Tab-separated table of C-alpha atoms and ligand atoms in Angstrom:
chain	number	residue	atom	x	y	z
A	1	UNK	CA	48.083	-55.261	-13.096
A	2	UNK	CA	51.052	-54.366	-10.909
A	3	UNK	CA	50.345	-53.657	-7.256
A	4	UNK	CA	53.004	-52.324	-4.901
A	5	UNK	CA	52.825	-52.563	-1.119
A	6	UNK	CA	54.634	-50.231	1.255
A	7	UNK	CA	54.449	-50.891	4.983
A	8	UNK	CA	55.170	-48.061	7.395
A	9	UNK	CA	56.712	-50.267	10.060
A	10	UNK	CA	60.080	-51.992	10.043
A	11	UNK	CA	59.337	-53.925	13.249
A	12	UNK	CA	59.996	-57.646	12.797
A	13	UNK	CA	56.601	-58.745	14.120
A	14	UNK	CA	54.754	-55.749	12.641
A	15	UNK	CA	50.963	-56.006	12.663
A	16	UNK	CA	50.843	-53.772	9.609
A	17	UNK	CA	53.111	-56.161	7.753
A	18	UNK	CA	50.597	-58.890	8.645
A	19	UNK	CA	47.796	-56.808	7.080
A	20	UNK	CA	49.892	-56.414	3.916
A	21	UNK	CA	50.775	-60.121	3.936
A	22	UNK	CA	47.081	-60.999	3.973
A	23	UNK	CA	46.398	-59.110	0.727
A	24	UNK	CA	49.671	-60.144	-0.934
A	25	UNK	CA	48.921	-63.801	-0.267
A	26	UNK	CA	45.233	-63.637	-1.218
A	27	UNK	CA	45.794	-61.866	-4.546
A	28	UNK	CA	49.150	-63.342	-5.547
A	29	UNK	CA	47.714	-65.204	-8.547
A	30	UNK	CA	45.542	-62.310	-9.708
A	31	UNK	CA	48.088	-59.455	-9.743
A	32	UNK	CA	51.819	-58.907	-9.988
A	33	UNK	CA	52.777	-57.985	-6.463
A	34	UNK	CA	55.845	-56.349	-4.955
A	35	UNK	CA	56.744	-54.784	-1.658
A	36	UNK	CA	59.333	-52.043	-1.269
A	37	UNK	CA	61.722	-52.551	1.635
A	38	UNK	CA	61.955	-49.117	3.237
A	39	UNK	CA	64.136	-50.217	6.158
A	40	UNK	CA	67.488	-49.267	4.639
A	41	UNK	CA	66.517	-45.956	3.063
A	42	UNK	CA	68.740	-43.243	4.564
A	43	UNK	CA	67.331	-40.282	6.453
A	44	UNK	CA	66.545	-37.676	3.809
A	45	UNK	CA	68.617	-34.538	3.569
A	46	UNK	CA	69.202	-32.292	0.578
A	47	UNK	CA	72.918	-32.561	1.417
A	48	UNK	CA	72.983	-36.233	0.422
A	49	UNK	CA	70.106	-36.537	-2.032
A	50	UNK	CA	72.278	-36.390	-5.165
A	51	UNK	CA	74.544	-39.198	-3.942
A	52	UNK	CA	74.215	-42.752	-5.240
A	53	UNK	CA	71.586	-44.597	-3.180
A	54	UNK	CA	70.634	-47.888	-4.875
A	55	UNK	CA	67.833	-48.536	-2.350
A	56	UNK	CA	66.280	-45.175	-3.185
A	57	UNK	CA	66.560	-45.886	-6.929
A	58	UNK	CA	64.885	-49.256	-6.349
A	59	UNK	CA	62.103	-47.685	-4.267
A	60	UNK	CA	61.390	-45.165	-7.024
A	61	UNK	CA	61.510	-47.844	-9.728
A	62	UNK	CA	58.952	-49.888	-7.789
A	63	UNK	CA	56.529	-46.939	-7.849
A	64	UNK	CA	57.101	-46.417	-11.582
A	65	UNK	CA	56.374	-50.133	-12.125
A	66	UNK	CA	53.134	-50.028	-10.120
A	67	UNK	CA	49.625	-49.416	-11.446
A	68	UNK	CA	48.569	-48.835	-7.852
A	69	UNK	CA	50.211	-48.578	-4.448
A	70	UNK	CA	48.803	-49.790	-1.121
A	71	UNK	CA	50.237	-47.881	1.832
A	72	UNK	CA	49.806	-49.698	5.140
A	73	UNK	CA	50.521	-47.342	8.008
A	74	UNK	CA	50.668	-47.653	11.777
A	75	UNK	CA	50.174	-44.542	13.929
A	76	UNK	CA	52.991	-42.969	15.932
A	77	UNK	CA	52.004	-40.105	18.203
A	78	UNK	CA	48.892	-39.378	16.156
A	79	UNK	CA	50.712	-39.375	12.832
A	80	UNK	CA	52.599	-41.274	10.148
A	81	UNK	CA	55.744	-43.095	11.381
A	82	UNK	CA	58.979	-41.303	10.491
A	83	UNK	CA	60.244	-44.249	8.438
A	84	UNK	CA	57.249	-43.972	6.089
A	85	UNK	CA	57.395	-40.184	5.864
A	86	UNK	CA	61.132	-40.421	5.108
A	87	UNK	CA	60.443	-42.843	2.241
A	88	UNK	CA	57.761	-40.509	0.877
A	89	UNK	CA	60.065	-37.494	1.134
A	90	UNK	CA	62.605	-39.319	-1.056
A	91	UNK	CA	59.858	-40.249	-3.537
A	92	UNK	CA	58.682	-36.636	-3.696
A	93	UNK	CA	62.017	-35.581	-5.201
A	94	UNK	CA	63.626	-36.273	-8.584
A	95	UNK	CA	61.066	-37.645	-11.042
A	96	UNK	CA	58.190	-37.336	-8.549
A	97	UNK	CA	57.223	-40.920	-9.220
A	98	UNK	CA	53.946	-40.799	-7.297
A	99	UNK	CA	52.372	-38.213	-9.634
A	100	UNK	CA	48.884	-39.448	-10.686
A	101	UNK	CA	49.440	-42.897	-9.151
A	102	UNK	CA	46.357	-44.411	-7.515
A	103	UNK	CA	46.923	-45.041	-3.824
A	104	UNK	CA	44.981	-46.998	-1.227
A	105	UNK	CA	45.600	-46.257	2.449
A	106	UNK	CA	44.954	-48.658	5.297
A	107	UNK	CA	46.557	-49.574	8.588
A	108	UNK	CA	46.198	-50.779	12.129
A	109	UNK	CA	47.277	-49.696	15.574
A	110	UNK	CA	46.905	-51.008	19.080
A	111	UNK	CA	44.946	-47.887	20.066
A	112	UNK	CA	41.169	-47.344	20.150
A	113	UNK	CA	41.127	-45.154	17.031
A	114	UNK	CA	43.131	-47.501	14.832
A	115	UNK	CA	45.158	-45.114	12.631
A	116	UNK	CA	42.298	-42.685	11.931
A	117	UNK	CA	44.668	-39.814	12.664
A	118	UNK	CA	47.722	-41.140	10.821
A	119	UNK	CA	45.628	-42.071	7.791
A	120	UNK	CA	44.184	-38.544	7.750
A	121	UNK	CA	47.694	-37.099	7.757
A	122	UNK	CA	48.802	-39.546	5.093
A	123	UNK	CA	45.946	-38.514	2.784
A	124	UNK	CA	47.119	-34.924	3.086
A	125	UNK	CA	50.776	-35.861	2.462
A	126	UNK	CA	49.850	-37.859	-0.637
A	127	UNK	CA	48.230	-34.775	-2.165
A	128	UNK	CA	51.307	-32.566	-1.668
A	129	UNK	CA	53.082	-30.933	-4.607
A	130	UNK	CA	55.902	-33.461	-4.541
A	131	UNK	CA	53.645	-36.522	-4.466
A	132	UNK	CA	50.377	-35.577	-6.243
A	133	UNK	CA	49.035	-39.103	-6.069
A	134	UNK	CA	45.374	-40.016	-6.388
A	135	UNK	CA	44.138	-41.340	-3.066
A	136	UNK	CA	41.179	-43.339	-4.312
A	137	UNK	CA	38.090	-41.919	-2.577
A	138	UNK	CA	35.596	-43.776	-0.406
A	139	UNK	CA	38.076	-46.405	0.740
A	140	UNK	CA	38.603	-46.157	4.479
A	141	UNK	CA	39.859	-49.299	6.197
A	142	UNK	CA	40.999	-49.068	9.809
A	143	UNK	CA	42.111	-51.698	12.297
A	144	UNK	CA	41.662	-50.459	15.871
A	145	UNK	CA	43.115	-52.731	18.559
A	146	UNK	CA	44.820	-54.620	15.779
A	147	UNK	CA	46.270	-57.183	18.209
A	148	UNK	CA	42.728	-58.584	18.602
A	149	UNK	CA	42.441	-59.214	14.847
A	150	UNK	CA	45.554	-61.384	14.643
A	151	UNK	CA	46.190	-64.960	15.623
A	152	UNK	CA	49.356	-66.988	15.014
A	153	UNK	CA	50.846	-64.179	12.970
A	154	UNK	CA	47.883	-63.990	10.588
A	155	UNK	CA	44.961	-61.655	10.104
A	156	UNK	CA	41.758	-63.432	11.110
A	157	UNK	CA	39.514	-64.130	8.125
A	158	UNK	CA	36.410	-62.561	9.708
A	159	UNK	CA	38.350	-59.341	10.438
A	160	UNK	CA	39.483	-58.991	6.829
A	161	UNK	CA	36.104	-58.221	5.224
A	162	UNK	CA	36.499	-54.434	5.030
A	163	UNK	CA	40.086	-54.856	3.831
A	164	UNK	CA	39.006	-57.100	0.964
A	165	UNK	CA	36.137	-54.782	0.066
A	166	UNK	CA	38.462	-51.775	0.086
A	167	UNK	CA	41.145	-53.509	-1.975
A	168	UNK	CA	38.621	-54.681	-4.572
A	169	UNK	CA	37.199	-51.167	-4.843
A	170	UNK	CA	40.775	-49.972	-5.355
A	171	UNK	CA	41.632	-52.447	-8.120
A	172	UNK	CA	38.224	-51.796	-9.797
A	173	UNK	CA	39.035	-48.097	-9.811
A	174	UNK	CA	42.385	-48.772	-11.519
A	175	UNK	CA	40.751	-51.039	-14.106
A	176	UNK	CA	37.949	-48.559	-14.869
A	177	UNK	CA	40.333	-45.675	-15.233
A	178	UNK	CA	42.747	-47.771	-17.287
A	179	UNK	CA	45.684	-46.316	-15.398
B	1	LIG	C1	56.431	-44.167	19.470
B	1	LIG	C2	55.058	-44.796	19.393
B	1	LIG	C3	53.949	-43.984	19.285
B	1	LIG	C4	52.677	-44.553	19.185
B	1	LIG	N1	51.597	-43.743	19.016
B	1	LIG	C5	50.377	-44.290	18.794
B	1	LIG	C6	49.265	-43.450	18.484
B	1	LIG	O1	49.351	-42.242	18.426
B	1	LIG	N2	48.078	-44.046	18.247
B	1	LIG	C7	47.922	-45.413	18.284
B	1	LIG	O2	46.810	-45.889	18.056
B	1	LIG	N3	48.960	-46.226	18.576
B	1	LIG	C8	50.180	-45.698	18.827
B	1	LIG	N4	51.261	-46.519	19.093
B	1	LIG	C9	51.072	-47.983	19.174
B	1	LIG	C10	51.223	-48.605	17.800
B	1	LIG	O3	49.964	-48.564	17.193
B	1	LIG	C11	51.680	-50.068	17.907
B	1	LIG	O4	53.000	-50.096	18.431
B	1	LIG	C12	51.602	-50.792	16.572
B	1	LIG	O5	51.689	-52.158	16.841
B	1	LIG	C13	52.706	-50.381	15.612
B	1	LIG	O6	52.544	-50.991	14.363
B	1	LIG	P1	53.350	-52.303	13.913
B	1	LIG	O7	52.836	-53.433	14.737
B	1	LIG	O8	53.008	-52.469	12.472
B	1	LIG	O9	54.817	-52.075	14.135
B	1	LIG	C14	52.533	-45.967	19.205
B	1	LIG	C15	53.683	-46.779	19.335
B	1	LIG	C16	54.929	-46.204	19.420
B	1	LIG	C17	56.142	-47.090	19.528
């Protein structure tokens, strides 16, 4: 099974990257794993969308390759960071590569509500006409005050229980639906 990770932060010491790293490391022998680098994707505009953008082609190919995509989002001003939304806007065009792809959403923020609001927005975005992905239901994994769940650049094992449970529910869903 091919699992793609997309992290909605391009910050070097990103906590959300650490969440993704935890799953990528833990399941590296069980699944084929990739992460799309969204840092160099240009700001979307219809004026430039038909130009040659190898990083956009690669990002779309990664989605086509994937049996499931894990989106790990921070929260910026109650919503999805622009860098992640920009990536999704590119993916919503052309072949609409996200159509019917199973998606898991998780993420952490330093605030008290831990991405509840950005994850809610992201669920809505993922169901738009251009994306039409399947956000697998009954998987809700939030990391409030994420800084308290990390030590030495790693997610603490005892803080990862809901993440593991959510990810296993996600991969079970993909297996059962033979997507
Ligand atoms: C512009 C900006 C807006 C933010 N807005 C929120 C917010 O609405 N809710 C929240 O919980 N945290 C908010 N934060 C704090 C982020 O959760 C925190 O910076 C987090 O570490 C970002 O994720 P990262 O570590 O993966 O880069 C905001 C941070 C920035 C820079």
